[in-house]
GROMACS .gro file of C-alpha atoms in nm:
model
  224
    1UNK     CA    1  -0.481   3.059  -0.070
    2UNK     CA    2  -0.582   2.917  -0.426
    3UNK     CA    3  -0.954   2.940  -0.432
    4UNK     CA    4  -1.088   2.835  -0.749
    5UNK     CA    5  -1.356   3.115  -0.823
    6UNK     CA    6  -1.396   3.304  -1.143
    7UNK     CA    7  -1.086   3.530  -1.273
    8UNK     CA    8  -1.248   3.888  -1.231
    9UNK     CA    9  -1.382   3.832  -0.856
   10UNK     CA   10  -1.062   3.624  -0.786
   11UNK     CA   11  -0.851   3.963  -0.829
   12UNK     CA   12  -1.155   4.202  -0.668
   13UNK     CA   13  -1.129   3.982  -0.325
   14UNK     CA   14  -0.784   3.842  -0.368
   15UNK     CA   15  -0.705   4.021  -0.020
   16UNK     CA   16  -0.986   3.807   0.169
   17UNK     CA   17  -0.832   3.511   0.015
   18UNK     CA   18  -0.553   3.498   0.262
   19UNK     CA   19  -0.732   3.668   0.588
   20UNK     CA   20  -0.781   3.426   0.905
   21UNK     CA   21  -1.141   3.429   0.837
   22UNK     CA   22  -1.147   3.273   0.550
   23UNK     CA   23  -0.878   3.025   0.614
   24UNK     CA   24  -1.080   2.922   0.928
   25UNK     CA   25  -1.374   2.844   0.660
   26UNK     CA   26  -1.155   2.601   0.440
   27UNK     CA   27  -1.045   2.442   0.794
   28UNK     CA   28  -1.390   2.390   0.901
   29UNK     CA   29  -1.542   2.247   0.585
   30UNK     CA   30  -1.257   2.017   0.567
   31UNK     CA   31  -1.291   1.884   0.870
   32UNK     CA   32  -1.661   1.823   0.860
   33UNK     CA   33  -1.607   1.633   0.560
   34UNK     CA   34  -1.353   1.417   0.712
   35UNK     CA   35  -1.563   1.389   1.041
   36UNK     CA   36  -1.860   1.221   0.716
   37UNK     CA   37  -2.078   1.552   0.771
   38UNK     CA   38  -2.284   1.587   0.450
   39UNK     CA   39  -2.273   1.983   0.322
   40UNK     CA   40  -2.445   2.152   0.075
   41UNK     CA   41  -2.377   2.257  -0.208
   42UNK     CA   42  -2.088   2.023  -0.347
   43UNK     CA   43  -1.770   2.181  -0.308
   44UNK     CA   44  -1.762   2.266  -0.681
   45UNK     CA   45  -2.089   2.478  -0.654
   46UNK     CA   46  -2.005   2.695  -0.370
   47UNK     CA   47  -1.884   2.987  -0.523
   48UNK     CA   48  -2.155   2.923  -0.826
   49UNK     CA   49  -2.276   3.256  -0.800
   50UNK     CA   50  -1.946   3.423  -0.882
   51UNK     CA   51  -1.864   3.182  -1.166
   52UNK     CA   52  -2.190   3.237  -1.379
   53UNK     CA   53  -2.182   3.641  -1.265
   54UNK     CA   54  -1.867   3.764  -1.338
   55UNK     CA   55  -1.766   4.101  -1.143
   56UNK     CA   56  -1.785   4.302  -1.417
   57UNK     CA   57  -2.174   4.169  -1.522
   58UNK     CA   58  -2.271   4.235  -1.196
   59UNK     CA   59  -2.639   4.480  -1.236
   60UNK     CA   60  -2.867   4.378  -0.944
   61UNK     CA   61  -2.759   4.164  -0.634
   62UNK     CA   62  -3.051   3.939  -0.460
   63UNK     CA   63  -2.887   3.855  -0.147
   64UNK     CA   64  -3.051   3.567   0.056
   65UNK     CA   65  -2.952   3.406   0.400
   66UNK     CA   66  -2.872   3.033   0.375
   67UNK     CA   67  -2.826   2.738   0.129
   68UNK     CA   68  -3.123   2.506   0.157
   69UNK     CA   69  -3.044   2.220   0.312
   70UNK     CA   70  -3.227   1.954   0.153
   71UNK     CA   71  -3.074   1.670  -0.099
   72UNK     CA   72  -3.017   1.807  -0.433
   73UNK     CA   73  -3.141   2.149  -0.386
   74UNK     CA   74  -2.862   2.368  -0.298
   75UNK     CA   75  -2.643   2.485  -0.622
   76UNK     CA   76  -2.456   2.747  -0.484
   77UNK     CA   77  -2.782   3.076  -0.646
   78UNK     CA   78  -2.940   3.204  -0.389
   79UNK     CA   79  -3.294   3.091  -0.376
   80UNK     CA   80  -3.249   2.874  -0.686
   81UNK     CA   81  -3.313   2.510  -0.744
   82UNK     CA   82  -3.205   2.233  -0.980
   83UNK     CA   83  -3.399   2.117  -1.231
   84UNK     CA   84  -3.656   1.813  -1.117
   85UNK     CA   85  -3.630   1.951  -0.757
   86UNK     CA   86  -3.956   2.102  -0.680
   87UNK     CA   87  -3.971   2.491  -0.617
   88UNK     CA   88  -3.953   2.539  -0.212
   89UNK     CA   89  -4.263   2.818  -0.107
   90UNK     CA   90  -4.025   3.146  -0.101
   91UNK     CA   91  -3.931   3.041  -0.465
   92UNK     CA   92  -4.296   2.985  -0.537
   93UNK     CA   93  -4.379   3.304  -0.382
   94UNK     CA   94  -4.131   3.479  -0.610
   95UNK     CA   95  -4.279   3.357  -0.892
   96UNK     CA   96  -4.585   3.469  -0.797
   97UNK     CA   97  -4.498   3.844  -0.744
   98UNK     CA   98  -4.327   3.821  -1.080
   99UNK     CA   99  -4.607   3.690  -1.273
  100UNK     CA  100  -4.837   3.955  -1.134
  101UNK     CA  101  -4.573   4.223  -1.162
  102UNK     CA  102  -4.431   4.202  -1.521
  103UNK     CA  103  -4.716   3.906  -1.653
  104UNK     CA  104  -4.375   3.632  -1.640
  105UNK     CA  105  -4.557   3.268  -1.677
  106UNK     CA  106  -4.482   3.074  -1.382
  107UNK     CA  107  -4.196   2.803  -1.466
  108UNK     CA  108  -4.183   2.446  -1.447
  109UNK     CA  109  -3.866   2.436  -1.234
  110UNK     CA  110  -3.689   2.664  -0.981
  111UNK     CA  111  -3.336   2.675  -1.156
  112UNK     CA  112  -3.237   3.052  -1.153
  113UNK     CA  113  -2.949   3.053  -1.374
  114UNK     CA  114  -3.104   3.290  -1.693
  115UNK     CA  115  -3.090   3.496  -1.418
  116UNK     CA  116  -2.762   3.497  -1.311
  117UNK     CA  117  -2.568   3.511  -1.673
  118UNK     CA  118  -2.777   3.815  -1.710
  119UNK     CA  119  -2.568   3.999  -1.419
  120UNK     CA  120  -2.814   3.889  -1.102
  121UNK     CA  121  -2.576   3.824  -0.877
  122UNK     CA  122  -2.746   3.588  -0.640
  123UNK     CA  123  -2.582   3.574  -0.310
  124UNK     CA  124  -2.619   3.399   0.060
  125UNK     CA  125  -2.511   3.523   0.315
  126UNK     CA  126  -2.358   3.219   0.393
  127UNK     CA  127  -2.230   2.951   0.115
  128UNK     CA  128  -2.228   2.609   0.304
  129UNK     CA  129  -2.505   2.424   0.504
  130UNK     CA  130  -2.501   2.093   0.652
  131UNK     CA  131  -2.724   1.892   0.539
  132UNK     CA  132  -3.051   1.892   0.709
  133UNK     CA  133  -2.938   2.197   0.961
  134UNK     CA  134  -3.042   2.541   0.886
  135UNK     CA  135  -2.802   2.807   0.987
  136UNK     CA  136  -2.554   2.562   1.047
  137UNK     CA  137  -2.247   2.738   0.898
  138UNK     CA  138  -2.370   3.145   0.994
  139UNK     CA  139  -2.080   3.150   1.209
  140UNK     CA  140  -1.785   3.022   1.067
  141UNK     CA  141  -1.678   3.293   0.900
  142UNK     CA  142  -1.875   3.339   0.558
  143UNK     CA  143  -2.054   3.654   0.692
  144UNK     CA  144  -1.730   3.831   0.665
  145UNK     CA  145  -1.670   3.728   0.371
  146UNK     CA  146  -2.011   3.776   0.166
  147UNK     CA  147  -2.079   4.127   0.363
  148UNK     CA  148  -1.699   4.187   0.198
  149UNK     CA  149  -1.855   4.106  -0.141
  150UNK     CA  150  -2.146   4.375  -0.151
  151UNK     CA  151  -1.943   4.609   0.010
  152UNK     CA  152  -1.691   4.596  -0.274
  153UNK     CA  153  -2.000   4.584  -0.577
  154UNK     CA  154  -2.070   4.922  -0.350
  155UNK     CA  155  -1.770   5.081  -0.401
  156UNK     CA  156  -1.649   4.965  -0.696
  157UNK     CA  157  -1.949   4.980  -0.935
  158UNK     CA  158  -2.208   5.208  -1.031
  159UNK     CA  159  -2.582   5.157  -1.063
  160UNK     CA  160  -2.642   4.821  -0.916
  161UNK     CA  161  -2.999   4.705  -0.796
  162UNK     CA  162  -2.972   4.551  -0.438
  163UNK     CA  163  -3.301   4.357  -0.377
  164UNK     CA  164  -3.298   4.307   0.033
  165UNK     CA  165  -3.596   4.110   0.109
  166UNK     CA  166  -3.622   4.034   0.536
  167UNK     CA  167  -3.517   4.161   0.840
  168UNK     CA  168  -3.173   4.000   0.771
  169UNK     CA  169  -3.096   4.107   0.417
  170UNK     CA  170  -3.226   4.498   0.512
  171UNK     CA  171  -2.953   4.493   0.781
  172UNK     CA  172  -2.708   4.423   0.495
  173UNK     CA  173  -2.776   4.800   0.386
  174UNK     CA  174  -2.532   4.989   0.567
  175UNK     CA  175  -2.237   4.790   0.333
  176UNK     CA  176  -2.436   4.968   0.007
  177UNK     CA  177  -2.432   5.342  -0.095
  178UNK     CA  178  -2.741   5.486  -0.140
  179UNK     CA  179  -2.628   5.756  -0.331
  180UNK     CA  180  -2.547   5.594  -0.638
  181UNK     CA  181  -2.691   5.239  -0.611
  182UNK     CA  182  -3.081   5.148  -0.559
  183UNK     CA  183  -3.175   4.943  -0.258
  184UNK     CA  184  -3.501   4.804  -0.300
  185UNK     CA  185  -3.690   4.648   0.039
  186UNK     CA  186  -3.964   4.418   0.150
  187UNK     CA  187  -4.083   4.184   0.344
  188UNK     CA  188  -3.925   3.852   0.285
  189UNK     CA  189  -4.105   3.581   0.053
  190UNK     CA  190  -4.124   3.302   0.289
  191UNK     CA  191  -4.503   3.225   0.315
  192UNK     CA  192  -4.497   3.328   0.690
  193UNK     CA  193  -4.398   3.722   0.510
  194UNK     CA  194  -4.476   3.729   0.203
  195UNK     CA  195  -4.857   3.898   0.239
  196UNK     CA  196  -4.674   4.174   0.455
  197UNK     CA  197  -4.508   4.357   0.186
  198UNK     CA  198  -4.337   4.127  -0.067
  199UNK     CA  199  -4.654   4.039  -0.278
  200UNK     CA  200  -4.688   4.362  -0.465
  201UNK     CA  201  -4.344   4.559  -0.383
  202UNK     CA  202  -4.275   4.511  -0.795
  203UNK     CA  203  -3.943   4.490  -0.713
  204UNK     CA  204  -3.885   4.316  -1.079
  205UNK     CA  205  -4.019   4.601  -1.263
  206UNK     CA  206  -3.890   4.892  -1.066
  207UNK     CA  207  -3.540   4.708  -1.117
  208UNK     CA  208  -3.568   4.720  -1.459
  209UNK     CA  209  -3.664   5.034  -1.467
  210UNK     CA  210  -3.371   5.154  -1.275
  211UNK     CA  211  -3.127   4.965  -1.522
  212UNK     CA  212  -3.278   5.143  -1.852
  213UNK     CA  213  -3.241   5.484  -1.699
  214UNK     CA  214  -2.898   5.406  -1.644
  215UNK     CA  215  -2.823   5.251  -2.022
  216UNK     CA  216  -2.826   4.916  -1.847
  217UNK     CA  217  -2.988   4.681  -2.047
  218UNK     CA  218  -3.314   4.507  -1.849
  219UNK     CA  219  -3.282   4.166  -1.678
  220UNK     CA  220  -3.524   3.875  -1.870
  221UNK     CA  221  -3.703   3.741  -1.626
  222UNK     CA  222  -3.858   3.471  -1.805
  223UNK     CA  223  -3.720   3.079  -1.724
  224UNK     CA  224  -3.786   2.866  -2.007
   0.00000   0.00000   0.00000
């Protein structure tokens, strides 16, 4: 199957390309979009994550759950907005912890890409929503495929930050080894969580920190 995602991950999961999983994914987006369902994000932002992170540029991987599922939101980052969409509360949150962790003024808009052409990889677990349904495509097959993804940045590079924030992103940690990667854990951001061990974890400085001792050079956090 010809899946149009950048060159370097295209030959790193060329195998899951052609697995039943995945081709039961391109059946049932296609026929939800015949059928006049609305999914987010458009089909050419759904493997956005991989196209602005390269494999090879991959340093820290901030894996989240589920596209939002509002108009416009949705771009294919995990946790990241457009520009002129208004931050959602986890994003807000995240801000937050940043500001009072490495003094980062808090932006104007919620679109995460500095992030990701620095090497953030930022993943859901699953890459489709429709619209207006949380959770609506967990089950058709993109777990495989994304808990393929981190298990190959496992095994394949060294080094990497993996920022699991939640119950469901901490269960993700089996896939990374701990021996030579740093898995970094808290409380998710949500406003129902975040005061029960997200706000403070400095999970943006320690990550930095981890990068320098390993002749990585640190992420800029800033958003301009």
């Amino acid at each position: 199957m010809d899946v149009k995602i950048e060159d370097s991950w295209k030959e790193v999961l060329k195998q899951e390309f052609n697995k039943p999983y995945f081709l039961q994914i391109a059946t049932h987006l296609k026929t939800e979009k015949i059928s006049g369902r609305t999914i987010y994000p458009p089909g050419s932002l759904i493997f956005n994550a991989f196209n602005t992170t390269p494999f090879e540029d991959v340093k820290i991987v901030l894996l989240g759950q589920d596209p939002y599922h509002g108009p416009g939101q949705a771009h294919g980052l995990s946790f990241s907005v457009q520009k002129g969409i208004p931050p959602p509360p986890s994003l807000i949150n995240i801000f937050k912890e940043l500001h009072n962790d490495v003094g980062m003024a808090i932006p104007k808009h919620g679109d995460l890409t500095h992030w990701a052409q620095q090497g953030v990889l930022l993943l859901n677990a699953s890459l489709t929503v429709r619209a207006n349904e949380p959770m609506s495509h967990a089950k058709i097959g993109w777990a495989e495929f994304t808990d393929s993804v981190i298990s190959k940045v496992s095994a394949l590079k060294e080094a990497v930050v993996f920022l699991l924030w939640g119950k469901f992103a901490q269960e993700k940690q089996t896939l990374v080894d701990a021996t030579k990667h740093l898995v970094l854990k808290a409380a998710h951001p949500s406003p129902f969580s975040a005061d029960k061990g997200f706000f403070g974890c400095k999970h943006f400085s320690k990550a930095n920190t981890w990068l320098m001792s390993n002749g990585i050079d640190p992420v800029d956090w800033s958003l301009q």
